[in-house]
């Protein structure tokens, strides 16, 4: 199984510039992702329907429930952030939006790269089954 797609928009990491908010319901302070990450994750959510249509066209059943290598070509709008931060953000987004069942299934990031493209920031993703 191989499934490729593009997430358009400037990718953001989850941990940088995180915020703390008090939850009155839980009666404790929570760490929440940065506003920039939440905005990017919302943009991903708007693109999920197109990604799902592509999966259907290719015969890929979502969410993917097998172990995968995620090759992510991360084109940033500026030269900032670290690879691990982007990997975590991408993995969490793939799980939240039902592309993979659980981000623990991403067992490698072989072929992933951080690059810069100010004009067209995006993430090009290829999910490849491992151990088929």
Short mmCIF file of C-alpha atoms in Angstrom, two decimals:
data_model
loop_
_atom_site.label_atom_id
_atom_site.label_comp_id
_atom_site.label_asym_id
_atom_site.label_seq_id
_atom_site.Cartn_x
_atom_site.Cartn_y
_atom_site.Cartn_z
CA UNK A 1 0.00 0.00 0.00
CA UNK A 2 1.25 3.43 -0.99
CA UNK A 3 -0.78 6.60 -0.59
CA UNK A 4 0.43 10.08 -1.48
CA UNK A 5 -1.19 13.50 -1.05
CA UNK A 6 -0.36 17.16 -0.44
CA UNK A 7 -1.39 19.38 2.47
CA UNK A 8 -1.32 22.98 1.28
CA UNK A 9 -0.42 25.86 3.60
CA UNK A 10 2.50 26.76 5.83
CA UNK A 11 3.11 23.84 8.21
CA UNK A 12 3.49 24.60 11.92
CA UNK A 13 4.87 22.70 14.87
CA UNK A 14 2.71 21.90 17.84
CA UNK A 15 5.06 22.66 20.72
CA UNK A 16 6.61 26.02 19.81
CA UNK A 17 4.94 28.97 21.49
CA UNK A 18 2.51 26.73 23.31
CA UNK A 19 0.02 28.33 25.64
CA UNK A 20 -1.36 27.56 29.04
CA UNK A 21 -5.07 27.85 29.71
CA UNK A 22 -7.05 27.23 32.85
CA UNK A 23 -9.94 24.78 32.49
CA UNK A 24 -12.72 25.63 34.90
CA UNK A 25 -14.41 22.32 34.10
CA UNK A 26 -11.29 20.28 34.96
CA UNK A 27 -10.08 22.78 37.57
CA UNK A 28 -6.50 22.73 36.34
CA UNK A 29 -4.15 24.45 33.92
CA UNK A 30 -3.68 22.78 30.54
CA UNK A 31 -0.92 23.09 27.96
CA UNK A 32 -2.46 23.85 24.58
CA UNK A 33 -0.80 24.12 21.15
CA UNK A 34 0.16 27.45 19.62
CA UNK A 35 -2.42 29.49 17.74
CA UNK A 36 -0.36 29.03 14.56
CA UNK A 37 -0.57 25.24 14.93
CA UNK A 38 -4.31 25.32 15.58
CA UNK A 39 -4.79 27.45 12.46
CA UNK A 40 -2.71 25.04 10.36
CA UNK A 41 -4.58 22.03 11.74
CA UNK A 42 -7.85 23.73 10.78
CA UNK A 43 -6.53 24.20 7.25
CA UNK A 44 -5.68 20.50 7.15
CA UNK A 45 -9.24 19.71 8.22
CA UNK A 46 -10.59 21.69 5.27
CA UNK A 47 -8.48 19.56 2.90
CA UNK A 48 -9.46 16.17 4.33
CA UNK A 49 -12.41 15.68 1.97
CA UNK A 50 -10.09 16.03 -1.04
CA UNK A 51 -7.58 13.64 0.58
CA UNK A 52 -10.36 11.11 1.26
CA UNK A 53 -11.54 11.31 -2.36
CA UNK A 54 -7.99 10.63 -3.53
CA UNK A 55 -7.74 7.61 -1.21
CA UNK A 56 -11.03 6.25 -2.54
CA UNK A 57 -9.86 6.75 -6.13
CA UNK A 58 -6.66 4.82 -5.36
CA UNK A 59 -8.49 2.07 -3.44
CA UNK A 60 -6.94 2.99 -0.08
CA UNK A 61 -9.23 2.47 2.90
CA UNK A 62 -9.05 5.19 5.55
CA UNK A 63 -8.10 5.25 8.32
CA UNK A 64 -4.99 3.25 7.51
CA UNK A 65 -4.55 0.60 10.19
CA UNK A 66 -1.17 -0.86 9.27
CA UNK A 67 2.36 0.19 10.13
CA UNK A 68 3.67 2.83 7.73
CA UNK A 69 6.69 4.86 6.75
CA UNK A 70 5.74 8.52 6.39
CA UNK A 71 7.90 10.37 3.87
CA UNK A 72 7.10 14.04 4.44
CA UNK A 73 8.64 16.71 2.27
CA UNK A 74 8.02 19.77 4.41
CA UNK A 75 8.17 23.01 2.45
CA UNK A 76 8.15 25.82 5.03
CA UNK A 77 7.48 29.49 4.43
CA UNK A 78 10.56 30.36 6.52
CA UNK A 79 13.64 28.50 7.73
CA UNK A 80 12.41 27.74 11.26
CA UNK A 81 11.40 24.82 13.46
CA UNK A 82 12.98 21.41 13.90
CA UNK A 83 12.20 18.19 12.09
CA UNK A 84 10.93 16.36 15.18
CA UNK A 85 8.44 19.15 15.92
CA UNK A 86 7.07 18.95 12.38
CA UNK A 87 6.92 15.15 12.51
CA UNK A 88 4.87 15.27 15.73
CA UNK A 89 2.49 17.86 14.30
CA UNK A 90 2.00 15.92 11.06
CA UNK A 91 1.47 12.60 12.87
CA UNK A 92 -1.07 14.13 15.27
CA UNK A 93 -2.91 15.75 12.36
CA UNK A 94 -3.01 12.50 10.36
CA UNK A 95 -4.55 10.74 13.37
CA UNK A 96 -7.00 13.51 14.26
CA UNK A 97 -8.35 13.71 10.73
CA UNK A 98 -8.67 9.95 10.24
CA UNK A 99 -5.90 9.35 7.72
CA UNK A 100 -4.15 6.89 10.06
CA UNK A 101 -5.93 5.11 12.89
CA UNK A 102 -3.20 5.85 15.44
CA UNK A 103 -0.02 7.84 14.93
CA UNK A 104 1.96 5.09 16.69
CA UNK A 105 1.61 3.21 13.37
CA UNK A 106 4.13 5.63 11.82
CA UNK A 107 7.27 3.60 12.46
CA UNK A 108 9.70 5.59 10.32
CA UNK A 109 10.17 8.93 8.58
CA UNK A 110 12.61 7.70 5.90
CA UNK A 111 13.03 10.19 3.07
CA UNK A 112 11.56 13.13 4.99
CA UNK A 113 13.15 16.55 4.53
CA UNK A 114 12.79 20.13 5.73
CA UNK A 115 12.90 22.61 2.87
CA UNK A 116 11.86 26.19 2.18
CA UNK A 117 9.37 27.45 -0.40
CA UNK A 118 8.06 30.89 0.59
CA UNK A 119 5.77 31.07 -2.43
CA UNK A 120 4.05 27.68 -1.94
CA UNK A 121 4.44 26.26 1.57
CA UNK A 122 3.06 22.72 1.84
CA UNK A 123 3.69 19.18 3.03
CA UNK A 124 3.96 16.42 0.44
CA UNK A 125 3.24 13.10 2.15
CA UNK A 126 3.74 9.53 1.01
CA UNK A 127 2.51 6.78 3.35
CA UNK A 128 4.02 3.39 2.53
CA UNK A 129 3.03 0.13 4.18
CA UNK A 130 5.83 -1.49 6.20
CA UNK A 131 6.16 -5.24 6.61
CA UNK A 132 3.46 -6.22 4.14
#
